[in-house]
Tab-separated table of C-alpha atoms in Angstrom:
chain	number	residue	atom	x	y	z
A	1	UNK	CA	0.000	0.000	0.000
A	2	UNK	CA	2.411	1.959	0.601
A	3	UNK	CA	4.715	1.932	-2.615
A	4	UNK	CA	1.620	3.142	-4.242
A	5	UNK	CA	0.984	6.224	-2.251
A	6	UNK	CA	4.253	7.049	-2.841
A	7	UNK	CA	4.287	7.425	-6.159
A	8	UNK	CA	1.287	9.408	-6.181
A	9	UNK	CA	2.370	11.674	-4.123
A	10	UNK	CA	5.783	12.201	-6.337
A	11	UNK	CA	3.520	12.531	-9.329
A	12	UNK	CA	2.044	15.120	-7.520
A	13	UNK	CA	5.019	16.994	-6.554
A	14	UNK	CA	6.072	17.062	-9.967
A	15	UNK	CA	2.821	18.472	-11.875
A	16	UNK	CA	2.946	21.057	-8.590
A	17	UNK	CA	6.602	21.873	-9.491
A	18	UNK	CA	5.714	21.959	-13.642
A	19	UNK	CA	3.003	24.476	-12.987
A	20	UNK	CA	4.838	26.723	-10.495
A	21	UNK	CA	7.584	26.872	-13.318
A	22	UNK	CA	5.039	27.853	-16.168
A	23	UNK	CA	3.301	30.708	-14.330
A	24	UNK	CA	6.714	31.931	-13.065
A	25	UNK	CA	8.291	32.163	-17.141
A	26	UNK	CA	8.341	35.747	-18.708
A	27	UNK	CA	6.294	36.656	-21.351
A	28	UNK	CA	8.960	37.861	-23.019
A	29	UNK	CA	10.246	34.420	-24.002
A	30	UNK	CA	7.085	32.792	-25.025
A	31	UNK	CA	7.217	30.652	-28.162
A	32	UNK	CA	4.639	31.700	-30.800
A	33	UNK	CA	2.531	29.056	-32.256
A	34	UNK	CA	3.875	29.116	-35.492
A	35	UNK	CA	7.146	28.524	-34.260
A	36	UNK	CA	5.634	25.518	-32.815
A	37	UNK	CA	3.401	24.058	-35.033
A	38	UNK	CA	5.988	25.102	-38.203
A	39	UNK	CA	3.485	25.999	-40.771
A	40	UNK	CA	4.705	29.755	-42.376
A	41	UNK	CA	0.987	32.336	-41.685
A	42	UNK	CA	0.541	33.398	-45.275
A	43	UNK	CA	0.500	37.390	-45.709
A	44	UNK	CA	-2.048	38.756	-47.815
A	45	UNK	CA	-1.149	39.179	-51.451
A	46	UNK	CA	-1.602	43.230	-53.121
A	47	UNK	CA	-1.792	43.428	-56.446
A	48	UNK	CA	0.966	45.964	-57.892
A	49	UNK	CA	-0.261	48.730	-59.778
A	50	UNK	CA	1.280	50.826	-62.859
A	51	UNK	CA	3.708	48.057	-62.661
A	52	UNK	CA	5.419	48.393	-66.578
A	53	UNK	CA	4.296	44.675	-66.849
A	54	UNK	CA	0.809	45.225	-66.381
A	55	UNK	CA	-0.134	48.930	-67.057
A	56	UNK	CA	-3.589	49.910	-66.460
A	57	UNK	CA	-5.402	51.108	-69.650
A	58	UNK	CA	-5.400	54.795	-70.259
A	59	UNK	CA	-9.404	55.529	-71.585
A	60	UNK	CA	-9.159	57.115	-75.125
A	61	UNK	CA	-11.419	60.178	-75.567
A	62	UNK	CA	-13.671	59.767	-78.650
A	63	UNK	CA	-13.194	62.901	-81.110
A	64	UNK	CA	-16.590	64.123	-81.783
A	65	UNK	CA	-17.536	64.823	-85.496
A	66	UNK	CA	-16.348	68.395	-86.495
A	67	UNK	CA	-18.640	70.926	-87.721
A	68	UNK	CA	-18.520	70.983	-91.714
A	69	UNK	CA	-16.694	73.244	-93.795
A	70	UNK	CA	-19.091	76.203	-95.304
A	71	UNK	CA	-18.390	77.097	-99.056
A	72	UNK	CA	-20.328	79.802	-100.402
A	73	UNK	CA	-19.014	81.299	-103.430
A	74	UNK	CA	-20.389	85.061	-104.729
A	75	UNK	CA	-20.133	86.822	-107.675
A	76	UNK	CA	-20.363	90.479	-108.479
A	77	UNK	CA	-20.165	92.375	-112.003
A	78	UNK	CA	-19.230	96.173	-112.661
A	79	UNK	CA	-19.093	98.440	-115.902
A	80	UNK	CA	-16.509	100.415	-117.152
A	81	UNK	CA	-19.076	103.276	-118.421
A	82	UNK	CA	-21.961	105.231	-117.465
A	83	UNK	CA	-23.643	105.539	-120.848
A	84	UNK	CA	-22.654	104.039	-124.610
A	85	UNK	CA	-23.238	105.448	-128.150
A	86	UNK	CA	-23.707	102.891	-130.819
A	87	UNK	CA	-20.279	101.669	-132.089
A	88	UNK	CA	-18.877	102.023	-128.635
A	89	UNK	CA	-16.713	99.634	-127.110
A	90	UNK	CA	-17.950	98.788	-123.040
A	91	UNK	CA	-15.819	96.445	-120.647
A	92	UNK	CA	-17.585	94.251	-118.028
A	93	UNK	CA	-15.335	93.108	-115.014
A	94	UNK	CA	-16.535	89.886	-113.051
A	95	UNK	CA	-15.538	89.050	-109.627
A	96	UNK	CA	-16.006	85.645	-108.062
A	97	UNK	CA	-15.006	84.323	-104.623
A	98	UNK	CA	-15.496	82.278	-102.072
A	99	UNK	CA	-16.178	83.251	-98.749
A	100	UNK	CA	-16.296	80.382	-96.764
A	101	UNK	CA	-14.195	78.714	-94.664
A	102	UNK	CA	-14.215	75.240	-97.415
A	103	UNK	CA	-13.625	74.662	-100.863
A	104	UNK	CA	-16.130	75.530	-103.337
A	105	UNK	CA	-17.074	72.808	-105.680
A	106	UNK	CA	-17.617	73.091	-109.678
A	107	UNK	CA	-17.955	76.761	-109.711
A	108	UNK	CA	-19.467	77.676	-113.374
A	109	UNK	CA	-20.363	81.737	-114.659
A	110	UNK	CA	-22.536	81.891	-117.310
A	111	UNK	CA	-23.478	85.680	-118.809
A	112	UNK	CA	-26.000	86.013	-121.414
A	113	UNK	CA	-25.360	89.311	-123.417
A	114	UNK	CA	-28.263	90.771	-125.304
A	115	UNK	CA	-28.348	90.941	-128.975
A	116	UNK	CA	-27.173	94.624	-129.038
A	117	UNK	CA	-23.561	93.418	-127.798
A	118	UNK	CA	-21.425	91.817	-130.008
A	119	UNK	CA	-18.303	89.934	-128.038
A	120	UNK	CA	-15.096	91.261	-129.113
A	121	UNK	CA	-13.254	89.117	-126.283
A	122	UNK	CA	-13.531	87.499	-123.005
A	123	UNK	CA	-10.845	86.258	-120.759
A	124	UNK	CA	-10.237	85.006	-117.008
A	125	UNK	CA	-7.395	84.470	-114.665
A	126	UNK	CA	-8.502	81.169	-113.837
A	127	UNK	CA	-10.401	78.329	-115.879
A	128	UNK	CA	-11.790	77.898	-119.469
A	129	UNK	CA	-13.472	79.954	-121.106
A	130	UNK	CA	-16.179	79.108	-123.902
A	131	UNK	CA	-19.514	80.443	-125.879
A	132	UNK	CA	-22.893	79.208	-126.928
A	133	UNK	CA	-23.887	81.905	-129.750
A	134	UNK	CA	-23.840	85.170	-127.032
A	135	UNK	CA	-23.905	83.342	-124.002
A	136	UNK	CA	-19.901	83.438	-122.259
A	137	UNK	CA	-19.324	80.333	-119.924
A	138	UNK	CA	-16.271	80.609	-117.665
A	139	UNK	CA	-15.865	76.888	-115.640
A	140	UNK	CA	-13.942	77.752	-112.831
A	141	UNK	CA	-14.235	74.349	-111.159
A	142	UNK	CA	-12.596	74.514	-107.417
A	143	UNK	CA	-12.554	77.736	-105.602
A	144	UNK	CA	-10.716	78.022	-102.518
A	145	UNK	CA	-11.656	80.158	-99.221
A	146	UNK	CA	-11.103	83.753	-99.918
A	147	UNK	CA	-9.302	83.298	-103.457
A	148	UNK	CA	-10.728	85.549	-106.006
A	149	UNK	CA	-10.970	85.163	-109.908
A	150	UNK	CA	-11.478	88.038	-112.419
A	151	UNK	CA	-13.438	87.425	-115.546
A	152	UNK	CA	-13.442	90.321	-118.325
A	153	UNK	CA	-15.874	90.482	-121.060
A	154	UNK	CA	-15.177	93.221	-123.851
A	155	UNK	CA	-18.094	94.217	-126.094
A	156	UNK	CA	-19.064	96.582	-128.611
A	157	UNK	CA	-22.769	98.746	-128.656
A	158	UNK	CA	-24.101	97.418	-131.882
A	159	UNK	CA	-26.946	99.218	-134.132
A	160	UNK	CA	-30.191	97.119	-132.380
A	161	UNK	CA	-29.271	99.071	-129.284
A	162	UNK	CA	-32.335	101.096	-127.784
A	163	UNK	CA	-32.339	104.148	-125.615
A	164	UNK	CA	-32.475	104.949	-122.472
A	165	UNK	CA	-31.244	102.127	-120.657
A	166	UNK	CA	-28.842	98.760	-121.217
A	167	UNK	CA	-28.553	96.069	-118.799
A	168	UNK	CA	-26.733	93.022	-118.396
A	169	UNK	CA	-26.754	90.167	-115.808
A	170	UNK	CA	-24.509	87.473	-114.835
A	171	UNK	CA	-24.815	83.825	-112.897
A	172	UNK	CA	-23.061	81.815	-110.855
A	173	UNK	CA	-23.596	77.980	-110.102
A	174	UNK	CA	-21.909	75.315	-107.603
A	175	UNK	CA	-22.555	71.889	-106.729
A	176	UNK	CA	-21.467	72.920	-102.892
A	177	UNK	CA	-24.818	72.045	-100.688
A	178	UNK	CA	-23.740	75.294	-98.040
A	179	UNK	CA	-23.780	77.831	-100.961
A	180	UNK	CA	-26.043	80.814	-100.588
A	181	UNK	CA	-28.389	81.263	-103.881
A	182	UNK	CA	-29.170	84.797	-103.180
A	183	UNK	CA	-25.202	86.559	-104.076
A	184	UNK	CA	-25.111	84.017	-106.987
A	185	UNK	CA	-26.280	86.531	-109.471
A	186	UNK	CA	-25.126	90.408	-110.400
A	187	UNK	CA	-26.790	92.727	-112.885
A	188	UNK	CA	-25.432	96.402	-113.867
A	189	UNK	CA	-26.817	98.821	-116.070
A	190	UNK	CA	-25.576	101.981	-118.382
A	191	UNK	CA	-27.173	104.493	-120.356
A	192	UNK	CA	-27.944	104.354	-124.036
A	193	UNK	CA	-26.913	107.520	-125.809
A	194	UNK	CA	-28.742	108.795	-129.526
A	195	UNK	CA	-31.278	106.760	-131.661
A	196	UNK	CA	-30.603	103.719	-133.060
A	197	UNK	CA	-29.467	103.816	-136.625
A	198	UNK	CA	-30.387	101.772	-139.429
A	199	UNK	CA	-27.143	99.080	-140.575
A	200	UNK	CA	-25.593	100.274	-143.913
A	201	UNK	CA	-25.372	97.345	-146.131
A	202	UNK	CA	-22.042	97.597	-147.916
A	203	UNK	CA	-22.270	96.291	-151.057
A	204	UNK	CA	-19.307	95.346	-152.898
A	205	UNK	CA	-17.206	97.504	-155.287
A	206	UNK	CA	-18.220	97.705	-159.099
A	207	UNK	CA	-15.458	98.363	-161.325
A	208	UNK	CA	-15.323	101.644	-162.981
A	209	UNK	CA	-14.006	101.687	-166.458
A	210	UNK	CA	-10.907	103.260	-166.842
A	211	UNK	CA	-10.841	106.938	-169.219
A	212	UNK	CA	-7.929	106.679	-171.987
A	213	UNK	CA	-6.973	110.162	-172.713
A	214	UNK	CA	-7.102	110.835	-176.772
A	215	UNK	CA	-4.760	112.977	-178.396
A	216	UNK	CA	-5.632	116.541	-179.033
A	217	UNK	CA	-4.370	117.730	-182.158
A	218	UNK	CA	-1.738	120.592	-182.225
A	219	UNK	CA	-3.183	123.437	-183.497
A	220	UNK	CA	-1.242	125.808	-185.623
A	221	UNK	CA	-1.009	129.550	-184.510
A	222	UNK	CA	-3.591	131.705	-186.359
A	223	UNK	CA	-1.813	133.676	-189.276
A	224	UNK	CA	-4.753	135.546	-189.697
A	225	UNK	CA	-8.695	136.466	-188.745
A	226	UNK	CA	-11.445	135.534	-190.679
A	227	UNK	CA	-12.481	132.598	-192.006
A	228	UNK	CA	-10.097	132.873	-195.099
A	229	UNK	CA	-6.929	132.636	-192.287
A	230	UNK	CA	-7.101	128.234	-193.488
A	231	UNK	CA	-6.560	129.050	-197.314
A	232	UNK	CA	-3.866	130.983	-196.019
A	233	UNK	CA	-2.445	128.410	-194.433
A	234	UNK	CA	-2.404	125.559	-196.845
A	235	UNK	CA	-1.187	128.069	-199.511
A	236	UNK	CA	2.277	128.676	-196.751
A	237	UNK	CA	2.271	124.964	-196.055
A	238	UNK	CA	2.394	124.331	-199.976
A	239	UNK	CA	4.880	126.875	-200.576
A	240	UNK	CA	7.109	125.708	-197.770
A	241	UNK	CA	6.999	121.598	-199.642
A	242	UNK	CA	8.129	122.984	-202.875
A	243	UNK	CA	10.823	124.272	-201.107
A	244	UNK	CA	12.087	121.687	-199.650
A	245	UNK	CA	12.290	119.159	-202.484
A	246	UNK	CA	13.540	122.053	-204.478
A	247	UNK	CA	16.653	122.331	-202.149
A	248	UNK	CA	16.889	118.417	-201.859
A	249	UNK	CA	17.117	118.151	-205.727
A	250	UNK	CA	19.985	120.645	-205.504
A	251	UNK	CA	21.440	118.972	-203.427
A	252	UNK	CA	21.800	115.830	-205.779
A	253	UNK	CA	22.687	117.411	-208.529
A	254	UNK	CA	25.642	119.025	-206.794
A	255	UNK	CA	26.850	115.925	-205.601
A	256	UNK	CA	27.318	114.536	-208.964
């Protein structure tokens, strides 16, 4: 019985002894579970950003669509006179431009003249220039923002012209959709001096026939008045033949 008791009682002493030595340890030195257990506490993972390997996308702005160009092309016309006699010469000057901020698209003049102005010339610093019986047509094609062409059509007053007043128009046309209609068109006027007069038909040249002058006889000086003065005359002229040969017989006769 006893052997037993006394190891219980050692036991005893010992678990006393084990827990007086635990609660007497500093904190200090305690052992933190992982240190026990081994296992490594994972740390939570952050994701690295504008890292060169994996940039963040930069948004793009959209460009909105820009406001359209506006082409409007104009045209004006002026005239060198005030008024015009018939047989006068008269200049019109023609302006176009554009003035817009965009190209103006197949840009074509067109002027009409009236039947009492005949077209001497027409000319323009830019494009072609062409005619349908009075009717000048200047195709310009492209005209730029504030470029400026300048048409000249020279023309002469003819005989159908009509006092008081002559007038004559021009127009302008573009296939540009922002082109205002109402400075597509210029008209100027100028007075019409004196009546019309009637065209003198010139008819061509008949041939005159050509005078061939005829001799006029010599007349001899009058010897004498009357109308016995031409007996006279043959009688001297008669007188002065016998003469003659009578000398050139002489003449013969001496010689032999």
């Amino acid at each position: 019985m006893n052997q037993p008791v006394t190891k219980l009682g050692f036991l005893a002493i010992v678990l006393v002894l084990l827990a007086a030595a635990t609660t007497t340890l500093p904190r200090a030195i305690a052992i933190p579970p992982a240190a026990v257990t081994g296992t490594p506490t994972e740390q939570p993972t952050r994701t690295p950003t504008n890292t060169p390997n994996n940039p963040i996308p930069t948004p793009t702005n959209t460009p909105r669509p820009s406001k359209p160009g506006l082409a409007d092309p104009l045209i004006t016309k002026a005239v060198n006179v005030a008024e015009a006699r018939i047989g006068d010469e008269v200049t019109f000057t023609i302006k176009v431009t554009n003035k817009g901020d965009d190209f103006a698209e197949d840009v074509v003049v067109t002027d009409p003249l009236p039947d009492y102005l005949d077209v001497i010339e027409a000319t323009t610093t830019r494009g072609n220039v062409s005619s349908s019986g009075r009717t000048v047509i200047v195709d310009i094609g492209r005209v730029a923002p504030g470029e400026e062409i300048t048409i000249r059509i020279r023309v002469r007053v003819n005989e159908r012209a009509q006092p008081p007043e002559g007038r004559n128009g021009v127009t302008l046309v573009t296939s540009s959709p922002s082109d205002d209609p109402r400075n597509n068109t210029s008209q100027v006027t100028f007075r019409i001096v004196g009546d019309a007069t009637p065209t003198l038909t010139t008819l061509p040249a008949t041939p005159q026939p050509t005078a061939t002058a005829v001799p006029v006889p010599r007349r001899l000086p009058r010897t004498g008045g009357g109308d016995g003065s031409g007996g006279l005359v043959a009688l001297a002229t008669l007188a002065g033949l016998l003469g003659l040969g009578g000398s050139l017989l002489l003449r013969r006769r001496l010689r032999r």
